[in-house]
Coordinates of C-alpha atoms in Angstrom, one line a residue:
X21 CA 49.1 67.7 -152.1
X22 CA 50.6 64.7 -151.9
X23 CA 50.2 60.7 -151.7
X24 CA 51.8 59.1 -149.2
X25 CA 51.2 55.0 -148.3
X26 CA 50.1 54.5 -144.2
X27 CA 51.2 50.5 -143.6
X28 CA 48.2 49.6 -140.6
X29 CA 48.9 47.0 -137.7
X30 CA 46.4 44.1 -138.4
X31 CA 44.9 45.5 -134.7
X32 CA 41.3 46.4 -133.9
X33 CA 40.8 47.6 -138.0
X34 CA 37.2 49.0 -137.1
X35 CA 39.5 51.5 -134.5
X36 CA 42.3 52.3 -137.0
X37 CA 39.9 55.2 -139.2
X38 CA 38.7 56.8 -136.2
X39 CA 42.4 57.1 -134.2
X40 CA 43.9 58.4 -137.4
X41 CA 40.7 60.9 -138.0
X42 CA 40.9 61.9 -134.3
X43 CA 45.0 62.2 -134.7
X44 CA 44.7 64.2 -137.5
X45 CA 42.0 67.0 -136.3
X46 CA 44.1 67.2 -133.2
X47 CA 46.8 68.5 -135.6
X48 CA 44.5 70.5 -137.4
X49 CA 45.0 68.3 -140.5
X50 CA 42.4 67.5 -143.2
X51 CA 42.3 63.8 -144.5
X52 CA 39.9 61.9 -146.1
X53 CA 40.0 58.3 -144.8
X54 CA 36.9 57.4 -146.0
X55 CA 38.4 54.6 -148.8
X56 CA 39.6 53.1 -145.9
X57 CA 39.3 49.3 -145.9
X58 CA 39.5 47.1 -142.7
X59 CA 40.4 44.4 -144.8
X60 CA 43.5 45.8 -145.9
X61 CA 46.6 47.0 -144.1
X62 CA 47.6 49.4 -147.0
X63 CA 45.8 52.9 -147.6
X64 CA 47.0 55.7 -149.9
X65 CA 46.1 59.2 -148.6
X66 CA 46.8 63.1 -149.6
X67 CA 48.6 65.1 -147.2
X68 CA 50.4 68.7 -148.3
X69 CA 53.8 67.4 -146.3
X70 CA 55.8 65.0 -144.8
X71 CA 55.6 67.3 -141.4
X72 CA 51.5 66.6 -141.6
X73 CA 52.6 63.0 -142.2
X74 CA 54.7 62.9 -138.8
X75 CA 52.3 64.1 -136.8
X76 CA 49.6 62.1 -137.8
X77 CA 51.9 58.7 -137.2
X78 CA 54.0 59.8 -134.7
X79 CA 51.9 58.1 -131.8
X80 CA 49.3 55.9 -133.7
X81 CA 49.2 52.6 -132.0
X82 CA 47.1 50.9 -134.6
X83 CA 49.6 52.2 -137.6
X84 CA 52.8 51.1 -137.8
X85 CA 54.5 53.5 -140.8
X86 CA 54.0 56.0 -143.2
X87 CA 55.6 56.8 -146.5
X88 CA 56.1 59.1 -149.4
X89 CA 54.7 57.3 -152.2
X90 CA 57.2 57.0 -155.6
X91 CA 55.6 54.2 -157.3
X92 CA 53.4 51.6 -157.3
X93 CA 52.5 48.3 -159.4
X94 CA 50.9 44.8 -159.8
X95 CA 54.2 43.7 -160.3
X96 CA 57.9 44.6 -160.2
X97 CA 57.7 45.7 -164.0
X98 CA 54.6 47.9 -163.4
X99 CA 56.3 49.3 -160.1
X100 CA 59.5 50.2 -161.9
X101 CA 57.5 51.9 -164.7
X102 CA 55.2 54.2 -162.1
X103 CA 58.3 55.6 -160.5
X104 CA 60.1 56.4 -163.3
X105 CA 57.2 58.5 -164.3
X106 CA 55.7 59.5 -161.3
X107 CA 59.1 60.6 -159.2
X108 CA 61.7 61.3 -161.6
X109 CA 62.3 64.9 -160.6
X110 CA 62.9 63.5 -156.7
X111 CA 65.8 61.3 -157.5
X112 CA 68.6 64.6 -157.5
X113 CA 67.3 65.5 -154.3
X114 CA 68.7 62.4 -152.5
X115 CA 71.5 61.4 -154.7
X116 CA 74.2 62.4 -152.3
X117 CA 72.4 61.8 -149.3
X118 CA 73.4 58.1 -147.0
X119 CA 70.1 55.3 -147.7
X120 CA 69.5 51.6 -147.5
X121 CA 66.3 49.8 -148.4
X122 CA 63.7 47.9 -146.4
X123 CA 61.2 45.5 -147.5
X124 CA 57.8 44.9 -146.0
X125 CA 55.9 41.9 -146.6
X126 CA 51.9 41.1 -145.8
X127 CA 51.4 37.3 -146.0
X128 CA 54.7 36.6 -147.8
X129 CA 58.1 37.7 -148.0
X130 CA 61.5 37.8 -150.1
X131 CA 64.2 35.8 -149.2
X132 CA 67.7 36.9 -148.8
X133 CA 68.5 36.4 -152.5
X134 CA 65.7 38.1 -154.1
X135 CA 66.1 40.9 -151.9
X136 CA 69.2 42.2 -152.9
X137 CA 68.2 41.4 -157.0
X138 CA 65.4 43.6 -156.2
X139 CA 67.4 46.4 -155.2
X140 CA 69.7 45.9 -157.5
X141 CA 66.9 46.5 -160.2
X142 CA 66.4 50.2 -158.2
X143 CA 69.9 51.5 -160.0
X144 CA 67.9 54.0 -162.4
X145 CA 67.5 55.9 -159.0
X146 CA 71.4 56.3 -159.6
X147 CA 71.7 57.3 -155.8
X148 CA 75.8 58.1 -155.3
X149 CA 75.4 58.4 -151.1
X150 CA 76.6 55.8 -148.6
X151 CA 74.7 53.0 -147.5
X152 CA 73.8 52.8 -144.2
X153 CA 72.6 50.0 -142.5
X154 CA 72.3 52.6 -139.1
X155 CA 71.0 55.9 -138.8
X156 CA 70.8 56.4 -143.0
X157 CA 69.4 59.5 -143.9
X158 CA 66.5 58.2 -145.6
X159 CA 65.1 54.9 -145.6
X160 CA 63.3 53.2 -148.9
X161 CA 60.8 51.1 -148.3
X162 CA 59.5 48.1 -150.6
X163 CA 56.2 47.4 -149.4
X164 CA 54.5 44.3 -150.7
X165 CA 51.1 42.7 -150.7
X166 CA 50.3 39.4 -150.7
X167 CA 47.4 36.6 -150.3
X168 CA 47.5 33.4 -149.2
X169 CA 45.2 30.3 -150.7
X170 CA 44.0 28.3 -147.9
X171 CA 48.1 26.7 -146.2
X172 CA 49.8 27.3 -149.3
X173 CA 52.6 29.7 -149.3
X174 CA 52.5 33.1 -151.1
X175 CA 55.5 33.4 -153.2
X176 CA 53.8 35.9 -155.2
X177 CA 52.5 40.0 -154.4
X178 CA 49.9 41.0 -155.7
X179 CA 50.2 44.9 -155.2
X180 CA 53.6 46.4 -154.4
X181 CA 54.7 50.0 -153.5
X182 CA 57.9 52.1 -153.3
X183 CA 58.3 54.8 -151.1
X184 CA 60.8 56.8 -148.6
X185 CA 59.8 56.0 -145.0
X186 CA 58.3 59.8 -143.2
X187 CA 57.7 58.0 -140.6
X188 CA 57.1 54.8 -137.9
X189 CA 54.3 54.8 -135.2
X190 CA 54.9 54.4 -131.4
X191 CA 53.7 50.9 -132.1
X192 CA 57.0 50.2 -134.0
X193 CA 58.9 51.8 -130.6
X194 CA 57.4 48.8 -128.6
X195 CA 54.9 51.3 -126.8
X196 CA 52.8 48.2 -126.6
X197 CA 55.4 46.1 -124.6
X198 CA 56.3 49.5 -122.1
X199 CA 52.6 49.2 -120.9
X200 CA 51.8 45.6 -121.1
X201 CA 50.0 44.8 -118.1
X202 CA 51.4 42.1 -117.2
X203 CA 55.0 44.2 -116.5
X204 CA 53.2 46.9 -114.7
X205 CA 53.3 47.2 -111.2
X206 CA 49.9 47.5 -109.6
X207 CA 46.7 46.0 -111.4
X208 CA 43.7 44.8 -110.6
X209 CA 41.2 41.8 -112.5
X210 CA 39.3 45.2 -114.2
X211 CA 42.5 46.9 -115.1
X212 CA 41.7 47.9 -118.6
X213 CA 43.9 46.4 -122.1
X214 CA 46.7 48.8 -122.4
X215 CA 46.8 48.7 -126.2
X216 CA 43.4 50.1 -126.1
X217 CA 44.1 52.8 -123.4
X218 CA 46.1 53.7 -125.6
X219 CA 44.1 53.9 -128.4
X220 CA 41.4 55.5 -126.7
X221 CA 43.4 58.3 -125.5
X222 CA 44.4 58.8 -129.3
X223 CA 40.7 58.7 -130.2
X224 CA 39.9 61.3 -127.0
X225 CA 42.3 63.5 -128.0
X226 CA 44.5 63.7 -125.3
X227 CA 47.9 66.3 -125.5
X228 CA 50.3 67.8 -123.7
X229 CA 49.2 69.7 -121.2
X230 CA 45.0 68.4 -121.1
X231 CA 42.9 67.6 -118.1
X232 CA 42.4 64.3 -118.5
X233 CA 40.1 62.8 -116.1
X234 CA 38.8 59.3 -115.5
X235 CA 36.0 59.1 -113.1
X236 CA 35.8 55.2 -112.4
X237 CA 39.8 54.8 -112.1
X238 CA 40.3 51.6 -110.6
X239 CA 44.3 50.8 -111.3
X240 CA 44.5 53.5 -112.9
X241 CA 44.9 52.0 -116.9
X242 CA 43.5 55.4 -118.6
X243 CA 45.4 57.6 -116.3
X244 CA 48.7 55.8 -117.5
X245 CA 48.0 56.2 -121.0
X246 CA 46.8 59.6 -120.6
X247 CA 49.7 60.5 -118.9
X248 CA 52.3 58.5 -121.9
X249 CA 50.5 61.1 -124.2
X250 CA 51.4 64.3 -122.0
X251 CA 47.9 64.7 -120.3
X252 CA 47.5 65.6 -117.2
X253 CA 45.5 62.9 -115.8
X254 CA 42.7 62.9 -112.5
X255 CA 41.0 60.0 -111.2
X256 CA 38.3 59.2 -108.7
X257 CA 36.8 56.1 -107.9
X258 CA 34.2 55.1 -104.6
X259 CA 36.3 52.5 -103.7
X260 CA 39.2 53.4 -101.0
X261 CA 41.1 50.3 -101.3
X262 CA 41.6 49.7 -105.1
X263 CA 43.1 53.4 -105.3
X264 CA 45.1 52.7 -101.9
X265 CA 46.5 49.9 -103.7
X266 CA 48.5 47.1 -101.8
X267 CA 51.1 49.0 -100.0
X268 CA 53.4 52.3 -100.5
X269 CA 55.2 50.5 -103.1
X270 CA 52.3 49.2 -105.1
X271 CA 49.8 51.6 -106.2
X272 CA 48.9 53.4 -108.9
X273 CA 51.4 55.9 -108.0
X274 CA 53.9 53.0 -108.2
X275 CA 52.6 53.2 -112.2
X276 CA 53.5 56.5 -112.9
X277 CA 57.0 55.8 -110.9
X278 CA 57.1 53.1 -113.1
X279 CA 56.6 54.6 -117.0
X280 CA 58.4 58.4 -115.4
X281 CA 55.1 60.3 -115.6
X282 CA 55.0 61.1 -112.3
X283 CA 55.2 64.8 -112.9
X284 CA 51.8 64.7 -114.9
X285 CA 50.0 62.8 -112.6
X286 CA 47.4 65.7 -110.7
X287 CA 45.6 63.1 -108.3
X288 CA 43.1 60.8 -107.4
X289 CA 40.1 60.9 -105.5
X290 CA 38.1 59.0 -103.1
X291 CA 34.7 60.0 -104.4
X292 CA 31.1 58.6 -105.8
X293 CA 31.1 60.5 -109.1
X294 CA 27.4 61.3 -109.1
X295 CA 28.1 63.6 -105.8
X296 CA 31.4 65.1 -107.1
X297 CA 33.7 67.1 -105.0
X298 CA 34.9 69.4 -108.2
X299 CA 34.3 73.2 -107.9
X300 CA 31.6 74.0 -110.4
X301 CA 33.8 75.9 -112.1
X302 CA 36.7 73.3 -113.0
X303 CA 36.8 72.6 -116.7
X304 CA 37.7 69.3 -117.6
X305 CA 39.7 68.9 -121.2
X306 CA 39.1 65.1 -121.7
X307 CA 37.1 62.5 -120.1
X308 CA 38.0 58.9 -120.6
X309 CA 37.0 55.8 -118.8
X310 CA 35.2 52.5 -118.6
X311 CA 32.1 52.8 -116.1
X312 CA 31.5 49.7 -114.4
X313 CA 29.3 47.5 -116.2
X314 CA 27.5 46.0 -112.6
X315 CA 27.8 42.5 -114.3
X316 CA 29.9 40.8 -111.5
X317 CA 29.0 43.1 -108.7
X318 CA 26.3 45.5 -108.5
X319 CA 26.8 49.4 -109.3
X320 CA 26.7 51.0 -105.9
X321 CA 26.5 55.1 -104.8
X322 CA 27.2 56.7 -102.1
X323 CA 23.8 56.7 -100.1
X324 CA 21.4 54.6 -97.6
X325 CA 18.9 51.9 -99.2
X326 CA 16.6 53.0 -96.2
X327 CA 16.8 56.7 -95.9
X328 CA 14.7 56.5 -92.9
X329 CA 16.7 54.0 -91.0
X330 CA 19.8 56.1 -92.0
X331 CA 18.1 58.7 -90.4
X332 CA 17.8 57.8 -87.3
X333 CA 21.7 57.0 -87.0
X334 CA 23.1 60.8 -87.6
X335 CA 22.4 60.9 -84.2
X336 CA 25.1 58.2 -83.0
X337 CA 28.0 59.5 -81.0
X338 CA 31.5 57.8 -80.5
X339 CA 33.8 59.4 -78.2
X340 CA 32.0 62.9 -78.4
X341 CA 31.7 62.9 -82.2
X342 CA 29.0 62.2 -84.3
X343 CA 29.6 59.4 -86.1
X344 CA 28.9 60.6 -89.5
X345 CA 31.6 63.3 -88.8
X346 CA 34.3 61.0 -88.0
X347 CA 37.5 60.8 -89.8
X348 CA 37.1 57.0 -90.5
X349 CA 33.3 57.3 -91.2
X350 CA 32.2 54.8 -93.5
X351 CA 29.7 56.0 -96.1
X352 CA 26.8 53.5 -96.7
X353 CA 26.3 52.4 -100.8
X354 CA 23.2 51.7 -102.5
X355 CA 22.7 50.3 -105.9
X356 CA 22.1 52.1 -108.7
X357 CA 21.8 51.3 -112.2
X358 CA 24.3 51.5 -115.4
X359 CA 21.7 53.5 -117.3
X360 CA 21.3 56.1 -115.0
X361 CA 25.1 56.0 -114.5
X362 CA 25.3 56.7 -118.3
X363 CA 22.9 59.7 -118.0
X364 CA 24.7 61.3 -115.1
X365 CA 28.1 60.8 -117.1
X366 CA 26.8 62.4 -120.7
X367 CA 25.2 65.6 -118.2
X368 CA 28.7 66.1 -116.5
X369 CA 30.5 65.8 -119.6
X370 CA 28.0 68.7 -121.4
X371 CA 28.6 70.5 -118.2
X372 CA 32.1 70.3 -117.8
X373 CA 33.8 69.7 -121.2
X374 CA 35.1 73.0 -123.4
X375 CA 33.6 73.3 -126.8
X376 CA 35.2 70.4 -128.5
X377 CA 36.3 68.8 -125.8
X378 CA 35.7 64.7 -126.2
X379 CA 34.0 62.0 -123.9
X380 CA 34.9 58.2 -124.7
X381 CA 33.7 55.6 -122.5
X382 CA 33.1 51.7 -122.7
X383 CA 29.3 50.3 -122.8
X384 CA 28.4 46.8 -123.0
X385 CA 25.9 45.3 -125.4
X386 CA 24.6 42.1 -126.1
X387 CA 24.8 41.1 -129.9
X388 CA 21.5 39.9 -130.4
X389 CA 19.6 42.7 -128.6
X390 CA 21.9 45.8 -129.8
X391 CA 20.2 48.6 -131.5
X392 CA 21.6 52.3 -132.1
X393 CA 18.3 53.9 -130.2
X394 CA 20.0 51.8 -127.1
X395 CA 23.0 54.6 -127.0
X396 CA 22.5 57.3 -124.9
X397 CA 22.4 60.9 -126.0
X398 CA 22.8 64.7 -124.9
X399 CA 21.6 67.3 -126.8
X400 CA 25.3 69.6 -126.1
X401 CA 26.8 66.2 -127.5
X402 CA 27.4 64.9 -130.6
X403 CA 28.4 61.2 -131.2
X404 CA 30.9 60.8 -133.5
X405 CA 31.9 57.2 -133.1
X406 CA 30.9 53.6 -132.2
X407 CA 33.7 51.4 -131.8
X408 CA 32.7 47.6 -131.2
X409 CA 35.0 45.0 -129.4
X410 CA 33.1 42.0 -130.1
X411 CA 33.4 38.9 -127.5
X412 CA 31.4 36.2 -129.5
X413 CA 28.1 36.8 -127.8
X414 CA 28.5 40.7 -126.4
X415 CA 30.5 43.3 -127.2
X416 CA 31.9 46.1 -125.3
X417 CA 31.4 49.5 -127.5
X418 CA 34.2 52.6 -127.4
X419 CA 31.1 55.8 -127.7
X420 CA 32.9 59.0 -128.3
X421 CA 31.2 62.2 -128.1
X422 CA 31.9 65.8 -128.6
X423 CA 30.8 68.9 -126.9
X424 CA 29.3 71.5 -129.2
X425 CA 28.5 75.0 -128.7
X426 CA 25.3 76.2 -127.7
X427 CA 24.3 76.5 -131.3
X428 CA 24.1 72.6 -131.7
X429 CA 20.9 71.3 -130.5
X430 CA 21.1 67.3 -130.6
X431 CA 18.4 64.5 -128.7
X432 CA 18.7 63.7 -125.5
X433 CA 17.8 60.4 -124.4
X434 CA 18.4 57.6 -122.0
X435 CA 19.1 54.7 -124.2
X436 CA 20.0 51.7 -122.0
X437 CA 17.1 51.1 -119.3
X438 CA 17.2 49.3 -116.1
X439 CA 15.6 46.1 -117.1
X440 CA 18.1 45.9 -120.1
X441 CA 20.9 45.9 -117.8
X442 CA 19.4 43.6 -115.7
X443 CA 19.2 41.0 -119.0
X444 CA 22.4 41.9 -119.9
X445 CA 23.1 40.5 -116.5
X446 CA 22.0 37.5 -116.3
X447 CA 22.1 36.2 -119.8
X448 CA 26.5 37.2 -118.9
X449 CA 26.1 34.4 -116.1
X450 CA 24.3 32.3 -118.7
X451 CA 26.7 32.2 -121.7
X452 CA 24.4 34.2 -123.7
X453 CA 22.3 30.8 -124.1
X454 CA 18.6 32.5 -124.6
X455 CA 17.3 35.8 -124.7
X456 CA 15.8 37.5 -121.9
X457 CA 12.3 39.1 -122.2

């Protein structure tokens, strides 16, 4: 084994453990993350190569690098001293090879001048190649630590580490700017962050080649980002006109024109998820999706409020055809509630999911009230995280669950109730002022 620096993005910390975890057993790699801080961009962990190193970074959105580790040190002295001893034996290795050195500062940074001292100071590593300010063979990295008292300027690091760069995250390949929403062609006031469509895709475990499938699509945010991963993403929504989009040219088709995806996209469906058109048969790799939250509109299914009255009206006829049967039939809606929503979602996802297959979706919570027995549960699923996005006053939690074999026998209950949502509700309207009953 061996040690190898990962440089975080300053993103969503509580998210960065769990998309690296989740990266990691995709890849069939062990790596113990538990030392983790969210605190601190810099974490040194054990892999047996730089090939496990790759694919663990390779498209992180919340990392930005990863690096062999040579050295490290309080100061330059102490840094100097640890690779000398430490990585000695590596310096033949890469003595003929093309380089040039980088420097990374958190909270600080060298100037011009003190760069090129410091790297002068490096000529023990007696490296005889070219430099190469493009395409070098290897890259050296100084990486350096600093913190800042109160609006005085660090001058100072505090930890510094030398390494050779294995490698940079799709963060660093402006992934982030690619899918920025406000350069995408068709979205919606729900269309979903793309950094963290992103990064729940990562944490879902979506490949190349996955069923992905998103049943409350809207513009389609999670089927984009499934997609940029190489899944093979399927949506559905109840409403028509948000999957129609605008026109031809602006639809969530126009998205997957618009990133060169198209060829993963499988479809999308006009369909009330709780009475599914999918064969009973269909397994589904990955389901990932934010359920609407019936905070500014009401949750609605497909059904009658009065199932008498509705009754009474399959007997209509318009030019010889039942009305019901009719091409541009309009299905009546009736509300329903988030909890139930939630239960319906966790029983299709035991139902339809491999054996570890994941489910991630978004639930809203209300700081003050949260408790853990307010998650729902499935006994065929296992909940392996709970992400929080906090907004001040609520938060919006990522739940990810796995489908175990039949061996695993978990709890199943409802967690969120009717009433709670209904709180939730109004105390959103009300700025979170007082606490419903």
């Amino acid at each position: 084994m061996k040690d190898y620096l990962i440089y975080f993005a300053q993103a969503y910390p509580n998210f960065r453990r769990a998309e690296l975890e989740s990266l990691a057993a995709y890849h069939g790699i062990s790596i113990d993350l538990s030392h983790h801080d969210e605190k601190n961009p810099f974490l040194i962990v054990k892999l047996e190569n730089d090939e496990q190193a790759r694919k663990i970074m390779a498209r992180s959105i919340l990392g930005r690098g990863i690096y062999e580790l040579w050295g490290q040190g309080k100061n330059l002295e102490e840094l100097h001293e640890d690779v000398k001893q430490r990585s000695s034996d590596r310096f033949d290795e890469y003595k003929k090879m093309s380089f040039k050195f980088d420097f990374i500062g958190y909270m600080g940074k060298r100037t011009t001048k003190e760069k090129f001292e410091m790297i002068e100071s490096f000529s023990y590593l007696a490296f005889e190649g070219p430099i190469r300010m493009k395409n070098p063979d290897e890259i050296f990295d100084v990486l350096e630590e600093y913190h800042v008292h109160g609006t005085e300027k660090a001058t100072t690091p505090i930890n510094m580490w030398f390494g050779r760069q294995i490698q940079l995250s799709a963060r660093t390949e402006n992934i982030l700017d690619k899918y920025d929403l406000r350069r995408r062609k068709y979205i919606g006031t729900t269309s979903f962050d793309a950094e963290l469509s992103l990064v729940s895709c990562n944490i879902a475990q979506v490949g190349p080649g996955k069923i992905t499938y998103d049943p409350f699509t809207g513009t389609g945010s999670f089927l984009v980002a499934a997609a940029n991963f190489g899944g093979l993403p399927i949506g559905s929504d109840i409403d028509v006109r948000i999957l129609r989009g605008k026109n031809d040219k602006c639809n969530i088709n126009a998205n997957f024109k618009q990133y060169g995806t198209t060829l993963n996209f499988l479809d999308i469906l006009t369909m009330d998820f709780t009475n599914n058109a999918f064969r009973s048969d269909l397994k589904i790799d990955t389901i990932v999706c934010d359920p609407p939250y019936g905070v500014r509109e009401g949750l609605k299914v497909c059904g009658a409020k009065d199932p008498e009255k509705a009754a009474g009206r399959e007997n209509v006829v318009i030019d010889g055809e039942k009305a019901h049967l009719r091409k541009d039939f309009i299905q009546p809606k009736k509300p329903y509630e988030l909890s139930n929503l939630l239960d319906d979602l966790l029983h299709f996802a035991a139902n339809r999911l491999p054996v570890d297959g994941r489910l991630a979706f978004w639930m809203p919570t209300a700081n003050d009230d949260f408790e853990p027995n307010l998650i729902p549960q499935h006994e065929n699923l296992e909940l392996i995280y709970n992400l929080e996005q906090e907004f001040n006053k609520w938060s919006r939690r990522l739940l990810v669950y796995v489908r175990r074999d039949d061996d695993f026998k978990g709890e199943t209950s409802n967690g969120l109730r009717a009433n709670q949502i209904k709180n939730f509700r109004d105390r959103y309207f009300k700025g979170f002022s007082q606490k419903s009953k």
